[in-house]
Coordinates of C-alpha atoms and ligand atoms in Angstrom, one line a residue:
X1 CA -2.2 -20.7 10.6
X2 CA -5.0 -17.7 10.9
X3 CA -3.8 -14.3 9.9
X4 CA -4.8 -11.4 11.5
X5 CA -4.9 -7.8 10.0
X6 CA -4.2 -5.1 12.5
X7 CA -4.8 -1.1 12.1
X8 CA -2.1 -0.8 14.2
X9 CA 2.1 -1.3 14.3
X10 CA 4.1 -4.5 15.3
X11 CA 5.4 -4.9 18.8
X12 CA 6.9 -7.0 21.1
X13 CA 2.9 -7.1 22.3
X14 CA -0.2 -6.4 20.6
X15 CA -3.3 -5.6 22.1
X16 CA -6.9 -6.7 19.7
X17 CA -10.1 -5.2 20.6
X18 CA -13.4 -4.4 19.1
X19 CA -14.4 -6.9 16.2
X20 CA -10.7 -8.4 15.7
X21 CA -10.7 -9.9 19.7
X22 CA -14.4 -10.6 19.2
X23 CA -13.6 -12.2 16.0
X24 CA -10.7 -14.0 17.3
X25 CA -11.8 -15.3 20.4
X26 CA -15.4 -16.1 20.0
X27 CA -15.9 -16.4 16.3
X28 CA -12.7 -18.6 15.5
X29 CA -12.4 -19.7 19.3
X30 CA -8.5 -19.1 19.6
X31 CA -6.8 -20.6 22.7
X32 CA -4.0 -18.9 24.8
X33 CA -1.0 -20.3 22.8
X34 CA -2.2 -20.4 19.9
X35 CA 0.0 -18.9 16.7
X36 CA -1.2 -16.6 14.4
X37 CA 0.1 -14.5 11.3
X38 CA 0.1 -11.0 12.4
X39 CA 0.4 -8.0 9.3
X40 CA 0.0 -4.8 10.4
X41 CA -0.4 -1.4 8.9
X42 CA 2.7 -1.0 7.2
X43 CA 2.3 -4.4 5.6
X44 CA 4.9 -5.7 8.2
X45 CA 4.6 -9.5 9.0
X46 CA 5.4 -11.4 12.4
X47 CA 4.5 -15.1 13.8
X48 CA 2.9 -14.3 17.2
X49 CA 1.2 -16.0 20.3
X50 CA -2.1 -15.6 22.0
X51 CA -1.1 -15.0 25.6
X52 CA -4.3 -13.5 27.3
X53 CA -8.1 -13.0 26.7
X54 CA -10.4 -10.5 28.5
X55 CA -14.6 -9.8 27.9
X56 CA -13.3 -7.8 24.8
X57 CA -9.7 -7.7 24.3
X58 CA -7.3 -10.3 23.5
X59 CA -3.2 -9.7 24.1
X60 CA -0.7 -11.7 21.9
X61 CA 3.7 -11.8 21.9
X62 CA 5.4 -11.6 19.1
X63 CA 7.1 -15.1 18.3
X64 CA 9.0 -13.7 15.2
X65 CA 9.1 -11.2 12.6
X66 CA 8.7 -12.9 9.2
X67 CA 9.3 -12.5 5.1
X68 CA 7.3 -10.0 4.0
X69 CA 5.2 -9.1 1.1
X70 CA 3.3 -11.1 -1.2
X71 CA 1.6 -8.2 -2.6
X72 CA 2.1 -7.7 -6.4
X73 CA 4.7 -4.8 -7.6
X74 CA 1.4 -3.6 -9.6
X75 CA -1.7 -1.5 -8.5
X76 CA -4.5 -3.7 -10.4
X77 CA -8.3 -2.8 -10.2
X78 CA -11.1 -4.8 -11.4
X79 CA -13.7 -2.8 -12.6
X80 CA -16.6 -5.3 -12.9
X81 CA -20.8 -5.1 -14.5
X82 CA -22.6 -7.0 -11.5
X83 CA -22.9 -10.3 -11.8
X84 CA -25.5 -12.9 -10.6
X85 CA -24.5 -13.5 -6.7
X86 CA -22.4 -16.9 -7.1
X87 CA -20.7 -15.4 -9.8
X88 CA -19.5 -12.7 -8.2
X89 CA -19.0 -14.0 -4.8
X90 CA -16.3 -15.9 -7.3
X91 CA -14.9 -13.3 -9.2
X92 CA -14.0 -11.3 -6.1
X93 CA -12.5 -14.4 -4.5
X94 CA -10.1 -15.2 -7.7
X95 CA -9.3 -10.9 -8.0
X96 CA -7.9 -11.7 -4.4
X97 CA -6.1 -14.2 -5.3
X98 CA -4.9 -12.9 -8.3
X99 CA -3.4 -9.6 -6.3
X100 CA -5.4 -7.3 -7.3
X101 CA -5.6 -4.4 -5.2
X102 CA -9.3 -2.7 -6.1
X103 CA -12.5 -4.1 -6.5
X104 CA -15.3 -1.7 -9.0
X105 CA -18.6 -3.0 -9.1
X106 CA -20.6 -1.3 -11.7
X107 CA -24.0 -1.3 -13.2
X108 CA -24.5 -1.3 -16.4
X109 CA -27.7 -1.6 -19.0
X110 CA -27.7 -5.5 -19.3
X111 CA -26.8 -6.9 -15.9
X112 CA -28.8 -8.7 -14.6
X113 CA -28.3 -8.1 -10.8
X114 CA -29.8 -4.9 -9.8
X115 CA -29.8 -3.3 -6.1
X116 CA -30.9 -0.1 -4.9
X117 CA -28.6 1.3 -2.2
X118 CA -29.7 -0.2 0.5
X119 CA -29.0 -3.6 -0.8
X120 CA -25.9 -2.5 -2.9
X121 CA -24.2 -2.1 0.0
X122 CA -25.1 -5.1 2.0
X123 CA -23.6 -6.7 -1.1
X124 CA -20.6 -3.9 -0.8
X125 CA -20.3 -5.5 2.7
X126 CA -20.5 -9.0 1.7
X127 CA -17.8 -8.6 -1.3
X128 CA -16.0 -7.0 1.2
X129 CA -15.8 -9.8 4.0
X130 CA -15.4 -12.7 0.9
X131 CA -12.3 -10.8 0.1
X132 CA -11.4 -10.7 3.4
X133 CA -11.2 -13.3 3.9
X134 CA -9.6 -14.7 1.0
X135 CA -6.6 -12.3 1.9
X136 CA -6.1 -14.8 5.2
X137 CA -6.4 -17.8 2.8
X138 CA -4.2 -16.9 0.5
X139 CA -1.6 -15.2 2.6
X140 CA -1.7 -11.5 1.0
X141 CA -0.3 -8.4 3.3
X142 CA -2.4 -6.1 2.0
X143 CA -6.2 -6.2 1.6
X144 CA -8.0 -5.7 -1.4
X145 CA -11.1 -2.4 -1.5
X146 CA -14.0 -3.4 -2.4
X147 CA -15.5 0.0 -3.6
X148 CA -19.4 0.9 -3.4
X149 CA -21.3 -0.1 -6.7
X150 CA -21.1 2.8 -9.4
X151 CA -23.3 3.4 -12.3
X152 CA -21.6 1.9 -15.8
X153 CA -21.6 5.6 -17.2
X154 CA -20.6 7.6 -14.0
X155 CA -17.2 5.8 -13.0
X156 CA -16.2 5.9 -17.0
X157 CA -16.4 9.7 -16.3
X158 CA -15.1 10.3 -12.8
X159 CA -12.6 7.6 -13.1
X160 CA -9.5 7.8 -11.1
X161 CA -6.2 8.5 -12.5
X162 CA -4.9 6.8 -9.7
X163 CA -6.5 3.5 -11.4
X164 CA -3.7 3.9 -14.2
X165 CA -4.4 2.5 -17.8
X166 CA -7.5 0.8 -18.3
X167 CA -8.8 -1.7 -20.9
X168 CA -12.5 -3.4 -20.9
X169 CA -12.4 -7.2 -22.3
X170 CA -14.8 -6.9 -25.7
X171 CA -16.4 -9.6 -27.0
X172 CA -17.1 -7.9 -30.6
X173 CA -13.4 -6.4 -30.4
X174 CA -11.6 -8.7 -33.1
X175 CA -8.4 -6.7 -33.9
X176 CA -6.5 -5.5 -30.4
X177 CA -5.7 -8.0 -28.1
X178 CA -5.0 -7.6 -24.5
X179 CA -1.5 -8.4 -25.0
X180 CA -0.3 -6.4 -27.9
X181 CA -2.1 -3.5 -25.7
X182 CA 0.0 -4.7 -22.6
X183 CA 3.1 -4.5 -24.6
X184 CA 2.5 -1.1 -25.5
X185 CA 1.0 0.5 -22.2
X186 CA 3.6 1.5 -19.3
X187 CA 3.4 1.8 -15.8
X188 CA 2.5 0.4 -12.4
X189 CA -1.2 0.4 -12.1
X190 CA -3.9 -1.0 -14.6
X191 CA -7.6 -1.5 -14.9
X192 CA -9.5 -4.2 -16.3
X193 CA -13.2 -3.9 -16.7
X194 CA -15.5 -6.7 -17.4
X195 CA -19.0 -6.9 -19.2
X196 CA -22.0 -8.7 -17.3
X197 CA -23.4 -11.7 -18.9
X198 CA -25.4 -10.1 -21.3
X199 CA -22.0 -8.1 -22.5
X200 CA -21.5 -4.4 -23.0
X201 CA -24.1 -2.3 -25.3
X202 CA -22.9 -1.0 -28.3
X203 CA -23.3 2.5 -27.0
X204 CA -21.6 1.4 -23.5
X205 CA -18.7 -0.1 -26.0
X206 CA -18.8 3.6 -27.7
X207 CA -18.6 5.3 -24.4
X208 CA -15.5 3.4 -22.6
X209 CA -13.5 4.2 -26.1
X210 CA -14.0 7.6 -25.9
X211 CA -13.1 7.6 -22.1
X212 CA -10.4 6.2 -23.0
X213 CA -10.8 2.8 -21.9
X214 CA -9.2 0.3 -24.4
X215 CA -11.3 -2.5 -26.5
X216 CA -9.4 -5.9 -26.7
X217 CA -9.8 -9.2 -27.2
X218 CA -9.3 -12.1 -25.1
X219 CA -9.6 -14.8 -28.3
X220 CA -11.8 -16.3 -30.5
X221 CA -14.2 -18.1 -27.8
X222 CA -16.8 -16.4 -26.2
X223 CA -16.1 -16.4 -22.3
X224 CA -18.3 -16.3 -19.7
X225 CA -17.9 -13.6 -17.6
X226 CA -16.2 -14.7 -14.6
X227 CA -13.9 -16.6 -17.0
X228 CA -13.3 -13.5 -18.8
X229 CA -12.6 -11.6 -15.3
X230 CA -9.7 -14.4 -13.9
X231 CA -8.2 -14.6 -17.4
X232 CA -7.2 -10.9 -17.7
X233 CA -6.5 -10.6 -14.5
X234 CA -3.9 -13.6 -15.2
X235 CA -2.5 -12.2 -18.3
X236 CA -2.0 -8.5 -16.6
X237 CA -0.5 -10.3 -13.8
X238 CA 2.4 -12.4 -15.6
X239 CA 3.0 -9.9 -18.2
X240 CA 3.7 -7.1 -15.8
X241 CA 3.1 -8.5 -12.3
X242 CA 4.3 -11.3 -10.3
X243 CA 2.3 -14.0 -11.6
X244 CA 4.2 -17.0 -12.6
X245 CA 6.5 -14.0 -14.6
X246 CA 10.5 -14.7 -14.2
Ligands
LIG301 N1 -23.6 -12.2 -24.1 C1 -22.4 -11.8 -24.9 C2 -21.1 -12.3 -24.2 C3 -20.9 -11.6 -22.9 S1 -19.5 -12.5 -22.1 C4 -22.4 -12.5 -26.2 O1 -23.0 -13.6 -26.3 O2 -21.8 -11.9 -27.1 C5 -19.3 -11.5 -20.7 C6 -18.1 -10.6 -20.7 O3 -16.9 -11.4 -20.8 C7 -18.0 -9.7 -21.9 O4 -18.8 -8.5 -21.8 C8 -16.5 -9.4 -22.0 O5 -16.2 -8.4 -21.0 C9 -15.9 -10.7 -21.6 N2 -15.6 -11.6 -22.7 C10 -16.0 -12.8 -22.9 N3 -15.4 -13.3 -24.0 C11 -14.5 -12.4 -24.4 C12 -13.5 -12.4 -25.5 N4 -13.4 -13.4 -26.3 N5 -12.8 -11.3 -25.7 C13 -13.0 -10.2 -24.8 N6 -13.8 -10.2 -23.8 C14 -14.6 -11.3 -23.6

């Protein structure tokens, strides 16, 4: 069944204009009686009908209100080196998925992608309707940011508190693994950042420590990056999260 986002609050009726009723009634072609999944802003959920269309608006009842969230009791956000398009047309995808709540692209010294603004945020844009999307497919209540891309060295030093405890997945770190560092880190809201292909510089490495930003090890194997991205996203998830945890 399609889910809808609204801006606004749950009520007996809801009025969609703008892109949504363009969206809905052109793009997806809804019909008057259709069902939908309705969330609005405060992450409330309802079953509701299409009951009228007009040029640009489109007026639906609510059926019933429903369970509500799937959203994880943790803020995660995946700070991320660009990756080449498919990759991380993937990666943002699985963070979805996954619950994460933030998306970071960054650039830094050995990715390969490279935009200039312009382009960086058409891809902004792109990410941004991929994880859209994946919020309807995968029946989340709230939708994941995808944040504009920030230089590798300029979001280590202006990062957020708000991010909570961060770690970066390093593939020379031998010694602290991600979860003997979960273990002893507290709180709701963690950050995981991820090299590019070509993996983090030794100075890059140098300058997340003393950030700090957490070196651990996800194993003996090398991963590939997108592998690297889903599997810490995993482990944060059951270890303090709601993924397949008790
Ligand atoms: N080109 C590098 C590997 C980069 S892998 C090399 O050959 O050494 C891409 C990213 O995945 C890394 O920057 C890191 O963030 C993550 N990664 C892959 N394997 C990992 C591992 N075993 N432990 C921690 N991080 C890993």
């Amino acid at each position: 069944m399609r889910r809808l986002f609204i801006p606004g609050r749950l009520a007996d009726t809801v009025t969609l204009s703008g892109s949504d009723a363009h969206h809905l009634g052109y793009t997806l072609r809804a019909r008057v009686g259709e069902r939908c999944v309705v969330v609005d802003a405060a992450r409330e959920v309802a079953s509701m009908e299409i009951t009228g269309f007009t040029a640009d608006t489109v007026t639906l009842r609510l059926v019933e209100k429903l369970a509500a969230d799937t959203e994880s009791p943790i803020r995660l956000t995946l700070a991320v080196c660009l990756l080449k398009s498919d990759k991380m047309d993937f990666v943002v995808q699985k963070a979805v998925e996954l619950g994460a709540t933030r998306i970071q692209p960054l650039a830094s010294e050995n990715c390969v992608a490279r935009y200039d603004g312009k382009k960086a945020e058409a891809r902004r844009e792109r990410w941004q309707r991929i994880a859209d999307e994946a919020a309807k497919q995968c029946g989340r209540t709230a939708l994941l940011t995808v944040a504009p891309v920030l230089p590798f060295g300029e979001w280590l030093t202006a990062r957020e508190d708000e991010d909570g405890a961060a770690f970066f997945c390093y593939e020379a770190e031998r010694e602290n693994t991600l979860g003997a560092w979960l273990t002893e880190t507290s709180g709701d809201a963690f950050t995981a950042l991820i090299g590019p292909e070509g993996g983090f510089t030794p100075a890059e490495a140098e300058m997340a420590k003393r950030t700090d930003v957490a070196p651990v090890t996800l194993g003996p194997r090398i991963l590939r990056a997108e592998t690297a991205a889903v599997a810490a996203m995993a482990i944060v998830q059951h270890v303090k999260g709601d993924l397949g945890s008790e």
